[in-house]
Structures are given as C-alpha cells and as structure tokens.
Amino acid sequence: MLGHGFLGTMEGMEEEAKNYDDKVVTFEFHDGQNDINTQINQLENMAQKGIDGLVIFPTDTKAIIPTMVKLHEQGIKIVVGDYPQTPDSEDEIVWETFVGHDFKAMGEVAGRIAVADLKERGIEEPTVVYLSLPSSGEASNDRFEGFSQTIKKEFPNANIIEEGDSEGSRNSSQTLFENVLQRQKEVDIVSGHNDSLVLGAYSAAISSGKDKDIRFIGMAGDKEVLKHIQDGNESWIGEVLQDPVVLGETALKALLESLDGAELDERYPLPEPEAIIPDNISDYDWENWEWLG
C-alpha cells in the first residue's frame, strides 16, 4: 500500500518476491495520493477483499492509526514504512515493525556535504537555510536535527535558519525562499526535507540572481538534481540518496517474516543513506533508475 507513489518501492517488492520459491506473493498496489480519506478507503476495500498482510506508507504520522487498529483486529499483519507513527497509547501500536531510513542520518549526510563545501570555500560563519515539512512530524524534525547538529559541530557560529513549508511543493517552496532572500542578503547553503523543496528554492535563487552564490543539497533522489550534479552545475553540491528499491525489498522481507510468525524488532534496519556528489556520481547508474522523479 503506497501513500507516496513510490515506483521504486513497488519495483523492490516485486524483485524481493522472486527470492521465495516456496511462496506465491500476489500484490495489489494503491497510491493514496497523500490524502488520508483516499488511503482509508483503499485499506478498507482491501480488507474486504481479504488480504494477509499490508505494507503501508502513511500520509502522516498519526491519522491512519485507527484504521490500522481495525485491520489488525481482523488478523491482518501490518508493516509501516517511510514515516514512523506517533500513537497515543500502547494499544495503538498494531504494526509488526517500522521499515524506514534513518532520517537523522540522512540529515547528517547532508550536513557533512555542507561542511565540506564551506571549508573548501573558507566560509567561517555561514548562513544556512533548511526547508522543513512540518506535516511529516518526526521525520522532518530528525532530518533537520541531523543536518543542523552536524554543521554546528564544525561551525559553532553558523546561522542556521529553519523555514517550514506547510504545503511541501516546489511552487510553495519557491515563494517561501523568495521571501527568505528578501530579508536575508547572504545565504551560503540550502537543503531541505525533500528535493521538491530544494528545487523550489533553487528556482527562487535563479529569479533573484543569487543562484551562483548559493550551494544546494538535495534530499531523497530526483533526476533533475542528479543531472545538475552530473552536468557540473556548481550550485548543486550533493544529493542524499534514499533508495526506494531497497526500502521496498526490505519492507516485503519484514512482512513475509511476520507472516511466518517471526517477532520483529520495533525498527527493521536499512542500509545507511548515501551521499551522491560530483566526485562519485559517475559510480551511479542513476539515468536508468525508472523510479526517479
């Protein structure tokens, strides 16, 4: 069950299923379109059809929990992916495990890219802007925390500005960052919760004539960002890769283990996030990743 249209996650699940000769895995994928009512209806319809297990990528950190409780009562095994949930009580924790990238680690990787660039440019008291997505709750907080702490460790006097984008789109981010640039004359680095937010900020920088002075760090994986890096666009210094194919493989593996009766830990581990930078982008076959936005 996909709440964010992860083509890569679907690909990962289908590939992982080929590793089980003793099982027949039948998939039904749905895109919740980032809408809680759509996602609830999809879950209820699947439950009526009869399913054994469910991998869900929730639209936010809480709203889908009551529906998951109902499905759990029907004997359906549930694995939560991508966004960790924030239940109000122990009784609401009805999923077998959470499979998601370490969001703080993702922020730390972005922070290390920023630190390397600032040192190379000899900027001792940088101004850094991070565009967060408040609706993503803990995931957004963790990414920002990892990013800001990593920079502050090397640059204690850094001015780190967090700006929350309630909509989370490229257009809304462009408007938000245009406003930032009106009151902040100099910005050295920009990163954010996802690539749409950072690309929106980049568009704002272009329209303000400041794109050559600012460095941008993407988050999650986007074809446009990677093309900027590969083409030698000096404004783009890195992309923190959140590989949805691995996420899908791991989520299905966890679900099948739970269906076999295994008791899983609260979090099912994923590989550490990777930094794609100009020096190593040639090592990645990203142009053939069909899941890239």
PDB file of C-alpha atoms in Angstrom, residues 62-290:
ATOM      1  CA  LYS A  62      -0.994   9.617  13.084  1.00  0.00           C
ATOM      2  CA  ALA A  63      -4.216   9.817  11.049  1.00  0.00           C
ATOM      3  CA  ILE A  64      -4.193   6.259   9.665  1.00  0.00           C
ATOM      4  CA  ILE A  65      -3.672   4.554  13.045  1.00  0.00           C
ATOM      5  CA  PRO A  66      -7.388   3.942  13.852  1.00  0.00           C
ATOM      6  CA  THR A  67      -7.821   2.177  10.513  1.00  0.00           C
ATOM      7  CA  MET A  68      -4.716   0.072  11.122  1.00  0.00           C
ATOM      8  CA  VAL A  69      -6.157  -0.939  14.508  1.00  0.00           C
ATOM      9  CA  LYS A  70      -9.326  -2.202  12.784  1.00  0.00           C
ATOM     10  CA  LEU A  71      -7.326  -4.187  10.236  1.00  0.00           C
ATOM     11  CA  HIS A  72      -5.147  -5.661  12.959  1.00  0.00           C
ATOM     12  CA  GLU A  73      -8.278  -6.879  14.744  1.00  0.00           C
ATOM     13  CA  GLN A  74      -9.142  -8.755  11.546  1.00  0.00           C
ATOM     14  CA  GLY A  75      -5.849 -10.621  11.721  1.00  0.00           C
ATOM     15  CA  ILE A  76      -4.007  -8.638   9.050  1.00  0.00           C
ATOM     16  CA  LYS A  77      -0.266  -8.260   9.586  1.00  0.00           C
ATOM     17  CA  ILE A  78       0.968  -4.703   9.056  1.00  0.00           C
ATOM     18  CA  VAL A  79       4.376  -3.216   8.315  1.00  0.00           C
ATOM     19  CA  VAL A  80       4.712   0.571   8.381  1.00  0.00           C
ATOM     20  CA  GLY A  81       7.185   2.150   6.007  1.00  0.00           C
ATOM     21  CA  ASP A  82       8.715   5.557   5.409  1.00  0.00           C
ATOM     22  CA  TYR A  83       7.036   7.646   8.127  1.00  0.00           C
ATOM     23  CA  PRO A  84       7.172   6.477  11.768  1.00  0.00           C
ATOM     24  CA  GLN A  85       3.846   6.720  13.570  1.00  0.00           C
ATOM     25  CA  THR A  86       3.102   8.569  16.819  1.00  0.00           C
ATOM     26  CA  PRO A  87       0.433   6.551  18.672  1.00  0.00           C
ATOM     27  CA  ASP A  88      -1.368   7.948  21.701  1.00  0.00           C
ATOM     28  CA  SER A  89      -1.193   4.652  23.591  1.00  0.00           C
ATOM     29  CA  GLU A  90       0.465   1.233  23.554  1.00  0.00           C
ATOM     30  CA  ASP A  91      -2.802  -0.308  22.334  1.00  0.00           C
ATOM     31  CA  GLU A  92      -2.455   1.603  19.067  1.00  0.00           C
ATOM     32  CA  ILE A  93       0.895   0.015  18.201  1.00  0.00           C
ATOM     33  CA  VAL A  94      -0.516  -2.715  15.967  1.00  0.00           C
ATOM     34  CA  TRP A  95       2.205  -2.900  13.318  1.00  0.00           C
ATOM     35  CA  GLU A  96       4.876  -5.602  13.332  1.00  0.00           C
ATOM     36  CA  THR A  97       7.766  -3.224  12.667  1.00  0.00           C
ATOM     37  CA  PHE A  98       8.741   0.038  11.055  1.00  0.00           C
ATOM     38  CA  VAL A  99      10.899  -0.010   7.935  1.00  0.00           C
ATOM     39  CA  GLY A 100      12.319   3.378   7.113  1.00  0.00           C
ATOM     40  CA  HIS A 101      15.504   5.218   6.503  1.00  0.00           C
ATOM     41  CA  ASP A 102      17.246   6.781   9.459  1.00  0.00           C
ATOM     42  CA  PHE A 103      16.074  10.336   8.931  1.00  0.00           C
ATOM     43  CA  LYS A 104      18.573  11.836  11.346  1.00  0.00           C
ATOM     44  CA  ALA A 105      21.347  10.022   9.483  1.00  0.00           C
ATOM     45  CA  MET A 106      20.047  11.489   6.218  1.00  0.00           C
ATOM     46  CA  GLY A 107      20.303  14.966   7.722  1.00  0.00           C
ATOM     47  CA  GLU A 108      23.802  14.197   8.965  1.00  0.00           C
ATOM     48  CA  VAL A 109      24.907  13.146   5.476  1.00  0.00           C
ATOM     49  CA  ALA A 110      23.544  16.416   4.056  1.00  0.00           C
ATOM     50  CA  GLY A 111      25.328  18.245   6.867  1.00  0.00           C
ATOM     51  CA  ARG A 112      28.655  16.624   6.018  1.00  0.00           C
ATOM     52  CA  ILE A 113      28.268  17.665   2.379  1.00  0.00           C
ATOM     53  CA  ALA A 114      27.616  21.218   3.557  1.00  0.00           C
ATOM     54  CA  VAL A 115      30.607  21.213   5.933  1.00  0.00           C
ATOM     55  CA  ALA A 116      32.978  20.045   3.207  1.00  0.00           C
ATOM     56  CA  ASP A 117      31.801  22.795   0.869  1.00  0.00           C
ATOM     57  CA  LEU A 118      32.001  25.537   3.496  1.00  0.00           C
ATOM     58  CA  LYS A 119      35.536  24.537   4.416  1.00  0.00           C
ATOM     59  CA  GLU A 120      36.550  24.458   0.772  1.00  0.00           C
ATOM     60  CA  ARG A 121      35.171  27.977   0.266  1.00  0.00           C
ATOM     61  CA  GLY A 122      36.699  29.227   3.514  1.00  0.00           C
ATOM     62  CA  ILE A 123      33.410  30.423   4.979  1.00  0.00           C
ATOM     63  CA  GLU A 124      33.797  30.543   8.763  1.00  0.00           C
ATOM     64  CA  GLU A 125      30.401  31.918   9.866  1.00  0.00           C
ATOM     65  CA  PRO A 126      27.958  30.586   7.278  1.00  0.00           C
ATOM     66  CA  THR A 127      24.271  31.279   6.860  1.00  0.00           C
ATOM     67  CA  VAL A 128      22.430  28.070   6.093  1.00  0.00           C
ATOM     68  CA  VAL A 129      18.747  27.642   5.244  1.00  0.00           C
ATOM     69  CA  TYR A 130      16.889  24.370   5.777  1.00  0.00           C
ATOM     70  CA  LEU A 131      13.355  23.953   4.408  1.00  0.00           C
ATOM     71  CA  SER A 132      11.385  21.572   6.614  1.00  0.00           C
ATOM     72  CA  LEU A 133       7.995  19.891   6.161  1.00  0.00           C
ATOM     73  CA  PRO A 134       6.085  20.158   9.463  1.00  0.00           C
ATOM     74  CA  SER A 135       3.351  17.718   8.397  1.00  0.00           C
ATOM     75  CA  SER A 136       5.980  14.954   8.306  1.00  0.00           C
ATOM     76  CA  GLY A 137       6.417  15.231  12.069  1.00  0.00           C
ATOM     77  CA  GLU A 138       9.309  13.238  13.487  1.00  0.00           C
ATOM     78  CA  ALA A 139      10.755  12.548  10.045  1.00  0.00           C
ATOM     79  CA  SER A 140      11.101  16.265   9.353  1.00  0.00           C
ATOM     80  CA  ASN A 141      12.428  17.042  12.812  1.00  0.00           C
ATOM     81  CA  ASP A 142      15.035  14.289  12.656  1.00  0.00           C
ATOM     82  CA  ARG A 143      16.377  15.347   9.263  1.00  0.00           C
ATOM     83  CA  PHE A 144      16.743  18.945  10.392  1.00  0.00           C
ATOM     84  CA  GLU A 145      18.322  17.929  13.684  1.00  0.00           C
ATOM     85  CA  GLY A 146      20.922  15.745  11.999  1.00  0.00           C
ATOM     86  CA  PHE A 147      21.692  18.455   9.459  1.00  0.00           C
ATOM     87  CA  SER A 148      21.968  21.358  11.895  1.00  0.00           C
ATOM     88  CA  GLN A 149      23.922  19.462  14.556  1.00  0.00           C
ATOM     89  CA  THR A 150      26.499  18.299  12.019  1.00  0.00           C
ATOM     90  CA  ILE A 151      27.085  21.846  10.803  1.00  0.00           C
ATOM     91  CA  LYS A 152      27.099  23.380  14.285  1.00  0.00           C
ATOM     92  CA  LYS A 153      29.733  20.900  15.410  1.00  0.00           C
ATOM     93  CA  GLU A 154      32.178  22.294  12.829  1.00  0.00           C
ATOM     94  CA  PHE A 155      30.839  25.852  12.667  1.00  0.00           C
ATOM     95  CA  PRO A 156      29.518  26.843  16.128  1.00  0.00           C
ATOM     96  CA  ASN A 157      28.716  30.368  14.916  1.00  0.00           C
ATOM     97  CA  ALA A 158      26.719  29.237  11.914  1.00  0.00           C
ATOM     98  CA  ASN A 159      23.377  30.959  11.405  1.00  0.00           C
ATOM     99  CA  ILE A 160      21.006  28.085  10.615  1.00  0.00           C
ATOM    100  CA  ILE A 161      17.551  29.197   9.537  1.00  0.00           C
ATOM    101  CA  GLU A 162      14.741  26.649   9.508  1.00  0.00           C
ATOM    102  CA  GLU A 163      11.715  27.547   7.401  1.00  0.00           C
ATOM    103  CA  GLY A 164       8.641  25.310   7.492  1.00  0.00           C
ATOM    104  CA  ASP A 165       6.686  24.755   4.285  1.00  0.00           C
ATOM    105  CA  SER A 166       3.176  23.563   5.139  1.00  0.00           C
ATOM    106  CA  GLU A 167       2.365  22.624   1.527  1.00  0.00           C
ATOM    107  CA  GLY A 168       5.637  20.961   0.634  1.00  0.00           C
ATOM    108  CA  SER A 169       5.507  21.626  -3.102  1.00  0.00           C
ATOM    109  CA  ARG A 170       8.052  23.119  -5.451  1.00  0.00           C
ATOM    110  CA  ASN A 171       5.895  26.187  -6.072  1.00  0.00           C
ATOM    111  CA  SER A 172       5.248  26.849  -2.390  1.00  0.00           C
ATOM    112  CA  SER A 173       8.935  26.427  -1.624  1.00  0.00           C
ATOM    113  CA  GLN A 174       9.892  28.895  -4.327  1.00  0.00           C
ATOM    114  CA  THR A 175       7.603  31.522  -2.817  1.00  0.00           C
ATOM    115  CA  LEU A 176       8.881  30.751   0.677  1.00  0.00           C
ATOM    116  CA  PHE A 177      12.528  31.086  -0.287  1.00  0.00           C
ATOM    117  CA  GLU A 178      11.884  34.269  -2.269  1.00  0.00           C
ATOM    118  CA  ASN A 179      10.636  35.747   0.995  1.00  0.00           C
ATOM    119  CA  VAL A 180      13.732  34.484   2.814  1.00  0.00           C
ATOM    120  CA  LEU A 181      16.017  36.144   0.262  1.00  0.00           C
ATOM    121  CA  GLN A 182      14.226  39.460   0.695  1.00  0.00           C
ATOM    122  CA  ARG A 183      15.218  39.637   4.350  1.00  0.00           C
ATOM    123  CA  GLN A 184      18.436  37.609   4.259  1.00  0.00           C
ATOM    124  CA  LYS A 185      21.013  39.221   1.984  1.00  0.00           C
ATOM    125  CA  GLU A 186      23.506  36.348   2.052  1.00  0.00           C
ATOM    126  CA  VAL A 187      22.785  32.607   2.089  1.00  0.00           C
ATOM    127  CA  ASP A 188      25.589  30.094   1.654  1.00  0.00           C
ATOM    128  CA  ILE A 189      23.867  26.692   1.705  1.00  0.00           C
ATOM    129  CA  VAL A 190      20.304  25.445   1.194  1.00  0.00           C
ATOM    130  CA  SER A 191      18.965  21.973   1.904  1.00  0.00           C
ATOM    131  CA  GLY A 192      15.573  20.643   2.899  1.00  0.00           C
ATOM    132  CA  HIS A 193      13.239  17.790   3.660  1.00  0.00           C
ATOM    133  CA  ASN A 194      12.939  16.674   0.037  1.00  0.00           C
ATOM    134  CA  ASP A 195      14.069  17.543  -3.469  1.00  0.00           C
ATOM    135  CA  SER A 196      10.908  19.458  -4.389  1.00  0.00           C
ATOM    136  CA  LEU A 197      11.566  21.939  -1.608  1.00  0.00           C
ATOM    137  CA  VAL A 198      15.218  22.411  -2.550  1.00  0.00           C
ATOM    138  CA  LEU A 199      14.438  22.706  -6.269  1.00  0.00           C
ATOM    139  CA  GLY A 200      11.829  25.338  -5.463  1.00  0.00           C
ATOM    140  CA  ALA A 201      14.441  27.286  -3.509  1.00  0.00           C
ATOM    141  CA  TYR A 202      16.822  26.966  -6.455  1.00  0.00           C
ATOM    142  CA  SER A 203      14.200  28.476  -8.772  1.00  0.00           C
ATOM    143  CA  ALA A 204      13.792  31.356  -6.328  1.00  0.00           C
ATOM    144  CA  ALA A 205      17.557  31.891  -6.286  1.00  0.00           C
ATOM    145  CA  ILE A 206      17.646  31.993 -10.087  1.00  0.00           C
ATOM    146  CA  SER A 207      14.849  34.559 -10.243  1.00  0.00           C
ATOM    147  CA  SER A 208      16.709  36.641  -7.644  1.00  0.00           C
ATOM    148  CA  GLY A 209      20.023  36.345  -9.468  1.00  0.00           C
ATOM    149  CA  LYS A 210      21.652  34.620  -6.493  1.00  0.00           C
ATOM    150  CA  ASP A 211      21.938  31.039  -7.737  1.00  0.00           C
ATOM    151  CA  LYS A 212      25.695  31.352  -8.387  1.00  0.00           C
ATOM    152  CA  ASP A 213      26.348  32.383  -4.779  1.00  0.00           C
ATOM    153  CA  ILE A 214      24.346  29.620  -3.063  1.00  0.00           C
ATOM    154  CA  ARG A 215      25.039  25.893  -2.868  1.00  0.00           C
ATOM    155  CA  PHE A 216      22.165  23.393  -2.840  1.00  0.00           C
ATOM    156  CA  ILE A 217      21.914  19.893  -1.377  1.00  0.00           C
ATOM    157  CA  GLY A 218      19.035  17.642  -2.438  1.00  0.00           C
ATOM    158  CA  MET A 219      17.336  15.012  -0.349  1.00  0.00           C
ATOM    159  CA  ALA A 220      15.832  11.624  -1.309  1.00  0.00           C
ATOM    160  CA  GLY A 221      16.516  11.300  -5.053  1.00  0.00           C
ATOM    161  CA  ASP A 222      15.462  13.331  -8.078  1.00  0.00           C
ATOM    162  CA  LYS A 223      16.527  13.111 -11.714  1.00  0.00           C
ATOM    163  CA  GLU A 224      16.755  16.873 -12.139  1.00  0.00           C
ATOM    164  CA  VAL A 225      19.037  17.244  -9.125  1.00  0.00           C
ATOM    165  CA  LEU A 226      21.310  14.430 -10.270  1.00  0.00           C
ATOM    166  CA  LYS A 227      21.513  15.911 -13.758  1.00  0.00           C
ATOM    167  CA  HIS A 228      22.602  19.238 -12.276  1.00  0.00           C
ATOM    168  CA  ILE A 229      25.357  17.447 -10.382  1.00  0.00           C
ATOM    169  CA  GLN A 230      26.472  15.383 -13.367  1.00  0.00           C
ATOM    170  CA  ASP A 231      26.469  18.410 -15.680  1.00  0.00           C
ATOM    171  CA  GLY A 232      28.827  20.262 -13.348  1.00  0.00           C
ATOM    172  CA  ASN A 233      26.333  22.863 -12.136  1.00  0.00           C
ATOM    173  CA  GLU A 234      28.393  24.351  -9.306  1.00  0.00           C
ATOM    174  CA  SER A 235      25.272  25.413  -7.416  1.00  0.00           C
ATOM    175  CA  TRP A 236      24.500  21.745  -6.724  1.00  0.00           C
ATOM    176  CA  ILE A 237      26.983  20.016  -4.431  1.00  0.00           C
ATOM    177  CA  GLY A 238      25.169  16.839  -3.462  1.00  0.00           C
ATOM    178  CA  GLU A 239      22.144  14.589  -3.177  1.00  0.00           C
ATOM    179  CA  VAL A 240      21.361  12.392  -0.185  1.00  0.00           C
ATOM    180  CA  LEU A 241      20.029   9.160  -1.658  1.00  0.00           C
ATOM    181  CA  GLN A 242      17.008   7.493  -0.107  1.00  0.00           C
ATOM    182  CA  ASP A 243      16.740   4.378  -2.256  1.00  0.00           C
ATOM    183  CA  PRO A 244      13.087   3.263  -2.503  1.00  0.00           C
ATOM    184  CA  VAL A 245      14.023  -0.015  -4.206  1.00  0.00           C
ATOM    185  CA  VAL A 246      15.901  -1.139  -1.104  1.00  0.00           C
ATOM    186  CA  LEU A 247      13.028   0.170   1.022  1.00  0.00           C
ATOM    187  CA  GLY A 248      10.545  -1.980  -0.904  1.00  0.00           C
ATOM    188  CA  GLU A 249      12.740  -5.074  -0.753  1.00  0.00           C
ATOM    189  CA  THR A 250      13.219  -4.718   2.989  1.00  0.00           C
ATOM    190  CA  ALA A 251       9.567  -3.935   3.748  1.00  0.00           C
ATOM    191  CA  LEU A 252       8.348  -7.045   1.938  1.00  0.00           C
ATOM    192  CA  LYS A 253      11.014  -9.174   3.617  1.00  0.00           C
ATOM    193  CA  ALA A 254       9.837  -7.932   7.018  1.00  0.00           C
ATOM    194  CA  LEU A 255       6.187  -8.583   6.188  1.00  0.00           C
ATOM    195  CA  LEU A 256       6.847 -12.132   4.986  1.00  0.00           C
ATOM    196  CA  GLU A 257       8.860 -12.862   8.118  1.00  0.00           C
ATOM    197  CA  SER A 258       5.977 -11.652  10.298  1.00  0.00           C
ATOM    198  CA  LEU A 259       3.505 -13.768   8.328  1.00  0.00           C
ATOM    199  CA  ASP A 260       5.745 -16.757   9.089  1.00  0.00           C
ATOM    200  CA  GLY A 261       5.390 -15.989  12.789  1.00  0.00           C
ATOM    201  CA  ALA A 262       8.605 -14.119  13.470  1.00  0.00           C
ATOM    202  CA  GLU A 263       8.617 -11.437  16.139  1.00  0.00           C
ATOM    203  CA  LEU A 264      10.332  -8.381  14.738  1.00  0.00           C
ATOM    204  CA  ASP A 265      12.150  -5.512  16.425  1.00  0.00           C
ATOM    205  CA  GLU A 266      10.499  -2.113  16.632  1.00  0.00           C
ATOM    206  CA  ARG A 267      12.608  -0.919  13.687  1.00  0.00           C
ATOM    207  CA  TYR A 268      13.783  -3.117  10.810  1.00  0.00           C
ATOM    208  CA  PRO A 269      17.228  -1.924   9.685  1.00  0.00           C
ATOM    209  CA  LEU A 270      18.036  -0.374   6.320  1.00  0.00           C
ATOM    210  CA  PRO A 271      21.437   0.494   4.841  1.00  0.00           C
ATOM    211  CA  GLU A 272      22.888   3.900   5.701  1.00  0.00           C
ATOM    212  CA  PRO A 273      21.937   6.763   3.344  1.00  0.00           C
ATOM    213  CA  GLU A 274      24.457   7.604   0.631  1.00  0.00           C
ATOM    214  CA  ALA A 275      25.886  10.937  -0.492  1.00  0.00           C
ATOM    215  CA  ILE A 276      25.978  11.443  -4.256  1.00  0.00           C
ATOM    216  CA  ILE A 277      28.394  14.271  -5.033  1.00  0.00           C
ATOM    217  CA  PRO A 278      30.249  15.471  -8.149  1.00  0.00           C
ATOM    218  CA  ASP A 279      33.243  13.256  -7.292  1.00  0.00           C
ATOM    219  CA  ASN A 280      31.275   9.990  -7.237  1.00  0.00           C
ATOM    220  CA  ILE A 281      28.179  10.489  -9.405  1.00  0.00           C
ATOM    221  CA  SER A 282      29.806   8.555 -12.233  1.00  0.00           C
ATOM    222  CA  ASP A 283      29.677   5.476  -9.976  1.00  0.00           C
ATOM    223  CA  TYR A 284      25.862   5.501 -10.097  1.00  0.00           C
ATOM    224  CA  ASP A 285      23.707   4.309 -12.990  1.00  0.00           C
ATOM    225  CA  TRP A 286      21.046   6.836 -11.996  1.00  0.00           C
ATOM    226  CA  GLU A 287      19.890   7.568 -15.549  1.00  0.00           C
ATOM    227  CA  ASN A 288      18.427   4.059 -15.673  1.00  0.00           C
ATOM    228  CA  TRP A 289      16.574   4.302 -12.338  1.00  0.00           C
ATOM    229  CA  GLU A 290      12.979   4.307 -13.503  1.00  0.00           C
TER     230      GLU A 290
END
